[in-house]
Amino acid sequence: MLRAMPAPAARVLVVEDEPAIADAVVYVLRSEGHWVEHVALGAQALARLREGTIDLVLLDVGLPDLGGFEVCRQLRTFSDVPVVFLTARHDEVDRVLGLELGADDYVAKPFSPRELAARVRARLRRHLPVPPPGGSEADWQRQGDFAIDREGCRIRYRDRPLPLTRYEYHLLAALLARPGAILSRAQLMDRAWDSDADSADRTVDTHVKTLRAKLRAAGASDDPIRTHRGLGYALET
């Protein structure tokens, strides 16, 4: 049986105004070995995040003051710390809006503590990478400016690690698997998303947009992800 690669211990800020949910989230994260802070208001969260030292934010969408979307919008003006939304909203438009504002993942309420812990571990493995046992440069397959470690679920661009969400990783890995080939949105959905995930074209487009932003931040002067109108996307390596 394969064992999941452990995520490093991290400083997590929980922004949740419902005490019962907040207590459960804090408990499960501390049991995973993380250092956890909790605030109940968006303004408090922004003030704390401006101080730095937070590795990941669990952010409730339905806060009583600013609201999670506004907190995320303001946060992205000064920090790229990973954000995972906690939300009772199930409409696709809300999830897409959150991703466009810079969120990295969603956990829908009600959620299981095991699922939440797994989402946090996955996010931290990418944001605070630790090499797998016995890992070496031999684990990386180079493709032009890219290098991918498929077992470790990591991708580098010009030797800079890309801080990818799980869907961004699977999307870029799918494009890297067939460099130069045009993959339709349906093909990318099939390769990158879970079977129960949203199946709208806009979901793919949103993640391509965030991927492009991260590639630019890593030094890409030309966009390696090409849009082929009416057909899909292709990666130039």
PDB file of C-alpha atoms in Angstrom:
ATOM      1  CA  MET A   1       0.000   0.000   0.000  1.00  0.00           C
ATOM      2  CA  LEU A   2       1.364   3.404  -1.011  1.00  0.00           C
ATOM      3  CA  ARG A   3       1.772   5.943   1.768  1.00  0.00           C
ATOM      4  CA  ALA A   4       1.136   9.618   1.146  1.00  0.00           C
ATOM      5  CA  MET A   5       4.202  11.821   1.258  1.00  0.00           C
ATOM      6  CA  PRO A   6       4.008  13.858   4.480  1.00  0.00           C
ATOM      7  CA  ALA A   7       3.575  17.601   4.323  1.00  0.00           C
ATOM      8  CA  PRO A   8       5.823  19.855   6.382  1.00  0.00           C
ATOM      9  CA  ALA A   9       4.459  21.345   9.585  1.00  0.00           C
ATOM     10  CA  ALA A  10       3.076  24.795   8.883  1.00  0.00           C
ATOM     11  CA  ARG A  11       1.548  27.920  10.368  1.00  0.00           C
ATOM     12  CA  VAL A  12      -2.137  27.926   9.418  1.00  0.00           C
ATOM     13  CA  LEU A  13      -4.609  30.767   9.908  1.00  0.00           C
ATOM     14  CA  VAL A  14      -8.243  29.651  10.260  1.00  0.00           C
ATOM     15  CA  VAL A  15     -10.743  32.411   9.448  1.00  0.00           C
ATOM     16  CA  GLU A  16     -14.168  31.118  10.528  1.00  0.00           C
ATOM     17  CA  ASP A  17     -16.964  32.783  12.500  1.00  0.00           C
ATOM     18  CA  GLU A  18     -18.872  29.622  13.495  1.00  0.00           C
ATOM     19  CA  PRO A  19     -17.307  28.422  16.776  1.00  0.00           C
ATOM     20  CA  ALA A  20     -18.191  24.744  16.336  1.00  0.00           C
ATOM     21  CA  ILE A  21     -16.633  24.576  12.870  1.00  0.00           C
ATOM     22  CA  ALA A  22     -13.613  26.613  13.939  1.00  0.00           C
ATOM     23  CA  ASP A  23     -12.966  24.365  16.947  1.00  0.00           C
ATOM     24  CA  ALA A  24     -13.160  21.228  14.793  1.00  0.00           C
ATOM     25  CA  VAL A  25     -10.808  22.642  12.158  1.00  0.00           C
ATOM     26  CA  VAL A  26      -8.275  23.857  14.721  1.00  0.00           C
ATOM     27  CA  TYR A  27      -8.333  20.472  16.467  1.00  0.00           C
ATOM     28  CA  VAL A  28      -7.736  18.405  13.336  1.00  0.00           C
ATOM     29  CA  LEU A  29      -4.933  20.664  12.107  1.00  0.00           C
ATOM     30  CA  ARG A  30      -3.163  20.675  15.461  1.00  0.00           C
ATOM     31  CA  SER A  31      -3.450  16.893  15.571  1.00  0.00           C
ATOM     32  CA  GLU A  32      -1.563  16.902  12.244  1.00  0.00           C
ATOM     33  CA  GLY A  33       1.263  18.814  13.902  1.00  0.00           C
ATOM     34  CA  HIS A  34       0.518  22.286  12.546  1.00  0.00           C
ATOM     35  CA  TRP A  35       0.687  25.553  14.448  1.00  0.00           C
ATOM     36  CA  VAL A  36      -2.794  27.091  14.178  1.00  0.00           C
ATOM     37  CA  GLU A  37      -4.278  30.523  14.809  1.00  0.00           C
ATOM     38  CA  HIS A  38      -7.977  31.362  14.641  1.00  0.00           C
ATOM     39  CA  VAL A  39      -9.799  34.633  13.966  1.00  0.00           C
ATOM     40  CA  ALA A  40     -13.500  35.177  13.314  1.00  0.00           C
ATOM     41  CA  LEU A  41     -13.521  38.307  11.141  1.00  0.00           C
ATOM     42  CA  GLY A  42     -12.090  39.226   7.779  1.00  0.00           C
ATOM     43  CA  ALA A  43     -10.550  42.455   9.064  1.00  0.00           C
ATOM     44  CA  GLN A  44      -8.754  40.528  11.796  1.00  0.00           C
ATOM     45  CA  ALA A  45      -7.453  38.071   9.198  1.00  0.00           C
ATOM     46  CA  LEU A  46      -6.038  40.816   6.972  1.00  0.00           C
ATOM     47  CA  ALA A  47      -4.344  42.505   9.921  1.00  0.00           C
ATOM     48  CA  ARG A  48      -2.737  39.206  10.963  1.00  0.00           C
ATOM     49  CA  LEU A  49      -1.693  38.309   7.417  1.00  0.00           C
ATOM     50  CA  ARG A  50       0.037  41.651   6.936  1.00  0.00           C
ATOM     51  CA  GLU A  51       2.352  40.598   9.744  1.00  0.00           C
ATOM     52  CA  GLY A  52       3.529  37.622   7.641  1.00  0.00           C
ATOM     53  CA  THR A  53       4.738  34.163   8.844  1.00  0.00           C
ATOM     54  CA  ILE A  54       1.488  32.388   7.802  1.00  0.00           C
ATOM     55  CA  ASP A  55       1.933  29.446   5.399  1.00  0.00           C
ATOM     56  CA  LEU A  56      -1.714  28.737   4.534  1.00  0.00           C
ATOM     57  CA  VAL A  57      -5.138  30.314   5.111  1.00  0.00           C
ATOM     58  CA  LEU A  58      -8.415  28.437   5.580  1.00  0.00           C
ATOM     59  CA  LEU A  59     -10.941  31.143   4.756  1.00  0.00           C
ATOM     60  CA  ASP A  60     -14.696  31.005   5.272  1.00  0.00           C
ATOM     61  CA  VAL A  61     -16.645  32.624   2.432  1.00  0.00           C
ATOM     62  CA  GLY A  62     -19.549  33.773   4.613  1.00  0.00           C
ATOM     63  CA  LEU A  63     -17.843  36.035   7.139  1.00  0.00           C
ATOM     64  CA  PRO A  64     -20.001  38.668   8.866  1.00  0.00           C
ATOM     65  CA  ASP A  65     -17.870  41.700   8.048  1.00  0.00           C
ATOM     66  CA  LEU A  66     -15.828  41.755   4.822  1.00  0.00           C
ATOM     67  CA  GLY A  67     -16.707  38.328   3.458  1.00  0.00           C
ATOM     68  CA  GLY A  68     -14.219  35.756   2.243  1.00  0.00           C
ATOM     69  CA  PHE A  69     -14.086  36.909  -1.387  1.00  0.00           C
ATOM     70  CA  GLU A  70     -13.227  40.484  -0.363  1.00  0.00           C
ATOM     71  CA  VAL A  71     -10.617  39.240   2.106  1.00  0.00           C
ATOM     72  CA  CYS A  72      -9.001  37.176  -0.662  1.00  0.00           C
ATOM     73  CA  ARG A  73      -9.099  40.111  -3.096  1.00  0.00           C
ATOM     74  CA  GLN A  74      -7.337  42.392  -0.624  1.00  0.00           C
ATOM     75  CA  LEU A  75      -4.913  39.661   0.435  1.00  0.00           C
ATOM     76  CA  ARG A  76      -3.720  39.163  -3.129  1.00  0.00           C
ATOM     77  CA  THR A  77      -2.568  42.791  -3.270  1.00  0.00           C
ATOM     78  CA  PHE A  78       0.236  42.019  -0.801  1.00  0.00           C
ATOM     79  CA  SER A  79       0.640  38.241  -0.405  1.00  0.00           C
ATOM     80  CA  ASP A  80       0.550  35.009  -2.418  1.00  0.00           C
ATOM     81  CA  VAL A  81       0.004  32.782   0.634  1.00  0.00           C
ATOM     82  CA  PRO A  82      -2.162  29.771  -0.348  1.00  0.00           C
ATOM     83  CA  VAL A  83      -5.873  30.195   0.362  1.00  0.00           C
ATOM     84  CA  VAL A  84      -8.351  27.343   0.761  1.00  0.00           C
ATOM     85  CA  PHE A  85     -11.968  28.477   0.948  1.00  0.00           C
ATOM     86  CA  LEU A  86     -14.413  26.897   3.381  1.00  0.00           C
ATOM     87  CA  THR A  87     -17.835  27.403   1.875  1.00  0.00           C
ATOM     88  CA  ALA A  88     -21.436  26.260   2.045  1.00  0.00           C
ATOM     89  CA  ARG A  89     -22.009  27.666  -1.438  1.00  0.00           C
ATOM     90  CA  HIS A  90     -22.252  25.098  -4.217  1.00  0.00           C
ATOM     91  CA  ASP A  91     -22.850  27.326  -7.232  1.00  0.00           C
ATOM     92  CA  GLU A  92     -20.151  27.076  -9.870  1.00  0.00           C
ATOM     93  CA  VAL A  93     -20.074  30.851 -10.307  1.00  0.00           C
ATOM     94  CA  ASP A  94     -18.960  31.257  -6.675  1.00  0.00           C
ATOM     95  CA  ARG A  95     -16.178  28.704  -7.060  1.00  0.00           C
ATOM     96  CA  VAL A  96     -14.974  30.278 -10.289  1.00  0.00           C
ATOM     97  CA  LEU A  97     -15.047  33.748  -8.713  1.00  0.00           C
ATOM     98  CA  GLY A  98     -12.951  32.508  -5.813  1.00  0.00           C
ATOM     99  CA  LEU A  99     -10.378  30.971  -8.155  1.00  0.00           C
ATOM    100  CA  GLU A 100     -10.207  34.135 -10.232  1.00  0.00           C
ATOM    101  CA  LEU A 101      -9.562  36.128  -7.053  1.00  0.00           C
ATOM    102  CA  GLY A 102      -6.574  33.902  -6.312  1.00  0.00           C
ATOM    103  CA  ALA A 103      -7.860  31.044  -4.157  1.00  0.00           C
ATOM    104  CA  ASP A 104      -6.023  27.726  -4.418  1.00  0.00           C
ATOM    105  CA  ASP A 105      -8.733  25.247  -3.449  1.00  0.00           C
ATOM    106  CA  TYR A 106     -12.227  24.788  -2.022  1.00  0.00           C
ATOM    107  CA  VAL A 107     -13.651  22.609   0.719  1.00  0.00           C
ATOM    108  CA  ALA A 108     -17.434  22.487   0.736  1.00  0.00           C
ATOM    109  CA  LYS A 109     -19.406  22.383   3.982  1.00  0.00           C
ATOM    110  CA  PRO A 110     -20.210  20.019   5.511  1.00  0.00           C
ATOM    111  CA  PHE A 111     -16.774  18.449   5.175  1.00  0.00           C
ATOM    112  CA  SER A 112     -15.019  15.595   6.900  1.00  0.00           C
ATOM    113  CA  PRO A 113     -11.924  16.342   9.018  1.00  0.00           C
ATOM    114  CA  ARG A 114     -10.050  13.687   7.019  1.00  0.00           C
ATOM    115  CA  GLU A 115     -10.819  15.426   3.735  1.00  0.00           C
ATOM    116  CA  LEU A 116      -9.808  18.805   5.130  1.00  0.00           C
ATOM    117  CA  ALA A 117      -6.513  17.451   6.476  1.00  0.00           C
ATOM    118  CA  ALA A 118      -5.790  15.811   3.100  1.00  0.00           C
ATOM    119  CA  ARG A 119      -6.474  19.059   1.214  1.00  0.00           C
ATOM    120  CA  VAL A 120      -4.171  20.971   3.557  1.00  0.00           C
ATOM    121  CA  ARG A 121      -1.420  18.336   3.212  1.00  0.00           C
ATOM    122  CA  ALA A 122      -1.667  18.450  -0.587  1.00  0.00           C
ATOM    123  CA  ARG A 123      -1.504  22.225  -0.673  1.00  0.00           C
ATOM    124  CA  LEU A 124       1.453  22.409   1.721  1.00  0.00           C
ATOM    125  CA  ARG A 125       3.429  19.765  -0.172  1.00  0.00           C
ATOM    126  CA  ARG A 126       3.429  22.126  -3.128  1.00  0.00           C
ATOM    127  CA  HIS A 127       3.901  25.372  -1.219  1.00  0.00           C
ATOM    128  CA  LEU A 128       6.481  24.039   1.261  1.00  0.00           C
ATOM    129  CA  PRO A 129       7.999  21.177  -0.736  1.00  0.00           C
ATOM    130  CA  VAL A 130       9.924  18.391   0.934  1.00  0.00           C
ATOM    131  CA  PRO A 131      11.841  15.855  -1.179  1.00  0.00           C
ATOM    132  CA  PRO A 132      10.544  12.293  -1.123  1.00  0.00           C
ATOM    133  CA  PRO A 133      12.791   9.649   0.489  1.00  0.00           C
ATOM    134  CA  GLY A 134      15.674   8.915  -1.848  1.00  0.00           C
ATOM    135  CA  GLY A 135      14.640  11.784  -4.115  1.00  0.00           C
ATOM    136  CA  SER A 136      17.250  13.171  -6.488  1.00  0.00           C
ATOM    137  CA  GLU A 137      17.594  15.039  -9.753  1.00  0.00           C
ATOM    138  CA  ALA A 138      17.075  11.695 -11.483  1.00  0.00           C
ATOM    139  CA  ASP A 139      13.408  11.865 -10.422  1.00  0.00           C
ATOM    140  CA  TRP A 140      12.870  14.848 -12.727  1.00  0.00           C
ATOM    141  CA  GLN A 141      12.049  14.512 -16.410  1.00  0.00           C
ATOM    142  CA  ARG A 142      13.154  17.567 -18.367  1.00  0.00           C
ATOM    143  CA  GLN A 143      11.068  18.946 -21.224  1.00  0.00           C
ATOM    144  CA  GLY A 144      12.511  22.187 -22.529  1.00  0.00           C
ATOM    145  CA  ASP A 145      12.128  24.862 -19.844  1.00  0.00           C
ATOM    146  CA  PHE A 146      10.020  22.480 -17.751  1.00  0.00           C
ATOM    147  CA  ALA A 147      10.940  19.627 -15.426  1.00  0.00           C
ATOM    148  CA  ILE A 148       8.360  17.313 -13.893  1.00  0.00           C
ATOM    149  CA  ASP A 149       8.568  14.849 -11.011  1.00  0.00           C
ATOM    150  CA  ARG A 150       5.380  12.846 -11.535  1.00  0.00           C
ATOM    151  CA  GLU A 151       5.806  10.678  -8.450  1.00  0.00           C
ATOM    152  CA  GLY A 152       6.326  13.735  -6.269  1.00  0.00           C
ATOM    153  CA  CYS A 153       3.630  15.753  -8.107  1.00  0.00           C
ATOM    154  CA  ARG A 154       6.009  18.654  -8.683  1.00  0.00           C
ATOM    155  CA  ILE A 155       6.810  20.818 -11.701  1.00  0.00           C
ATOM    156  CA  ARG A 156       9.628  23.313 -12.183  1.00  0.00           C
ATOM    157  CA  TYR A 157       9.962  26.039 -14.787  1.00  0.00           C
ATOM    158  CA  ARG A 158      13.531  27.106 -15.575  1.00  0.00           C
ATOM    159  CA  ASP A 159      14.532  25.315 -12.354  1.00  0.00           C
ATOM    160  CA  ARG A 160      12.081  27.355 -10.258  1.00  0.00           C
ATOM    161  CA  PRO A 161       9.424  25.283  -8.435  1.00  0.00           C
ATOM    162  CA  LEU A 162       5.887  26.246  -9.391  1.00  0.00           C
ATOM    163  CA  PRO A 163       3.479  26.597  -6.402  1.00  0.00           C
ATOM    164  CA  LEU A 164       0.600  24.747  -8.044  1.00  0.00           C
ATOM    165  CA  THR A 165      -2.765  23.706  -6.732  1.00  0.00           C
ATOM    166  CA  ARG A 166      -3.682  20.060  -7.305  1.00  0.00           C
ATOM    167  CA  TYR A 167      -5.817  20.923 -10.335  1.00  0.00           C
ATOM    168  CA  GLU A 168      -3.166  23.245 -11.772  1.00  0.00           C
ATOM    169  CA  TYR A 169      -0.599  20.470 -11.374  1.00  0.00           C
ATOM    170  CA  HIS A 170      -2.744  17.845 -13.100  1.00  0.00           C
ATOM    171  CA  LEU A 171      -3.674  20.287 -15.869  1.00  0.00           C
ATOM    172  CA  LEU A 172      -0.060  21.228 -16.587  1.00  0.00           C
ATOM    173  CA  ALA A 173       1.048  17.592 -16.283  1.00  0.00           C
ATOM    174  CA  ALA A 174      -1.559  16.623 -18.889  1.00  0.00           C
ATOM    175  CA  LEU A 175      -0.216  19.255 -21.279  1.00  0.00           C
ATOM    176  CA  LEU A 176       3.366  18.156 -20.598  1.00  0.00           C
ATOM    177  CA  ALA A 177       2.432  14.561 -21.361  1.00  0.00           C
ATOM    178  CA  ARG A 178       1.699  15.594 -24.960  1.00  0.00           C
ATOM    179  CA  PRO A 179       3.823  18.671 -25.731  1.00  0.00           C
ATOM    180  CA  GLY A 180       2.646  20.548 -28.800  1.00  0.00           C
ATOM    181  CA  ALA A 181      -0.588  18.563 -29.074  1.00  0.00           C
ATOM    182  CA  ILE A 182      -3.887  20.426 -28.838  1.00  0.00           C
ATOM    183  CA  LEU A 183      -6.006  19.080 -25.990  1.00  0.00           C
ATOM    184  CA  SER A 184      -9.664  20.034 -25.845  1.00  0.00           C
ATOM    185  CA  ARG A 185     -11.273  21.294 -22.662  1.00  0.00           C
ATOM    186  CA  ALA A 186     -13.106  17.977 -22.359  1.00  0.00           C
ATOM    187  CA  GLN A 187      -9.803  16.069 -22.602  1.00  0.00           C
ATOM    188  CA  LEU A 188      -8.220  18.307 -19.977  1.00  0.00           C
ATOM    189  CA  MET A 189     -11.226  17.905 -17.673  1.00  0.00           C
ATOM    190  CA  ASP A 190     -10.940  14.126 -18.021  1.00  0.00           C
ATOM    191  CA  ARG A 191      -7.227  14.126 -17.192  1.00  0.00           C
ATOM    192  CA  ALA A 192      -7.068  16.791 -14.489  1.00  0.00           C
ATOM    193  CA  TRP A 193     -10.319  16.688 -12.549  1.00  0.00           C
ATOM    194  CA  ASP A 194     -11.992  14.164 -10.275  1.00  0.00           C
ATOM    195  CA  SER A 195     -15.029  12.410 -11.655  1.00  0.00           C
ATOM    196  CA  ASP A 196     -17.322  14.460  -9.400  1.00  0.00           C
ATOM    197  CA  ALA A 197     -15.730  17.801 -10.205  1.00  0.00           C
ATOM    198  CA  ASP A 198     -17.420  20.623 -12.087  1.00  0.00           C
ATOM    199  CA  SER A 199     -17.467  19.950 -15.809  1.00  0.00           C
ATOM    200  CA  ALA A 200     -17.754  23.451 -17.236  1.00  0.00           C
ATOM    201  CA  ASP A 201     -15.388  24.852 -19.855  1.00  0.00           C
ATOM    202  CA  ARG A 202     -14.919  27.962 -17.727  1.00  0.00           C
ATOM    203  CA  THR A 203     -13.325  25.846 -14.998  1.00  0.00           C
ATOM    204  CA  VAL A 204     -10.497  24.865 -17.376  1.00  0.00           C
ATOM    205  CA  ASP A 205     -10.140  28.439 -18.649  1.00  0.00           C
ATOM    206  CA  THR A 206      -9.870  29.790 -15.098  1.00  0.00           C
ATOM    207  CA  HIS A 207      -7.103  27.359 -14.183  1.00  0.00           C
ATOM    208  CA  VAL A 208      -5.226  28.110 -17.409  1.00  0.00           C
ATOM    209  CA  LYS A 209      -5.390  31.784 -16.437  1.00  0.00           C
ATOM    210  CA  THR A 210      -3.900  31.111 -12.985  1.00  0.00           C
ATOM    211  CA  LEU A 211      -1.254  28.811 -14.498  1.00  0.00           C
ATOM    212  CA  ARG A 212      -0.189  31.553 -16.885  1.00  0.00           C
ATOM    213  CA  ALA A 213       0.140  34.003 -14.002  1.00  0.00           C
ATOM    214  CA  LYS A 214       2.380  31.585 -12.074  1.00  0.00           C
ATOM    215  CA  LEU A 215       4.521  30.944 -15.140  1.00  0.00           C
ATOM    216  CA  ARG A 216       4.973  34.696 -15.619  1.00  0.00           C
ATOM    217  CA  ALA A 217       5.989  34.974 -11.961  1.00  0.00           C
ATOM    218  CA  ALA A 218       8.552  32.210 -12.589  1.00  0.00           C
ATOM    219  CA  GLY A 219      10.120  34.187 -15.450  1.00  0.00           C
ATOM    220  CA  ALA A 220       8.165  33.196 -18.568  1.00  0.00           C
ATOM    221  CA  SER A 221       8.365  36.119 -21.004  1.00  0.00           C
ATOM    222  CA  ASP A 222       6.366  34.307 -23.696  1.00  0.00           C
ATOM    223  CA  ASP A 223       3.233  32.370 -22.810  1.00  0.00           C
ATOM    224  CA  PRO A 224       4.055  28.650 -23.265  1.00  0.00           C
ATOM    225  CA  ILE A 225       0.352  27.706 -23.091  1.00  0.00           C
ATOM    226  CA  ARG A 226      -1.167  28.390 -26.495  1.00  0.00           C
ATOM    227  CA  THR A 227      -4.887  28.932 -26.992  1.00  0.00           C
ATOM    228  CA  HIS A 228      -6.380  27.391 -30.126  1.00  0.00           C
ATOM    229  CA  ARG A 229      -9.800  28.932 -30.520  1.00  0.00           C
ATOM    230  CA  GLY A 230     -12.572  26.379 -30.800  1.00  0.00           C
ATOM    231  CA  LEU A 231     -10.127  23.522 -30.188  1.00  0.00           C
ATOM    232  CA  GLY A 232      -8.397  23.831 -26.816  1.00  0.00           C
ATOM    233  CA  TYR A 233      -4.895  24.376 -25.458  1.00  0.00           C
ATOM    234  CA  ALA A 234      -1.367  23.225 -26.294  1.00  0.00           C
ATOM    235  CA  LEU A 235       1.929  23.544 -24.429  1.00  0.00           C
ATOM    236  CA  GLU A 236       5.107  24.661 -26.182  1.00  0.00           C
ATOM    237  CA  THR A 237       8.096  23.295 -24.278  1.00  0.00           C
TER     238      THR A 237
END
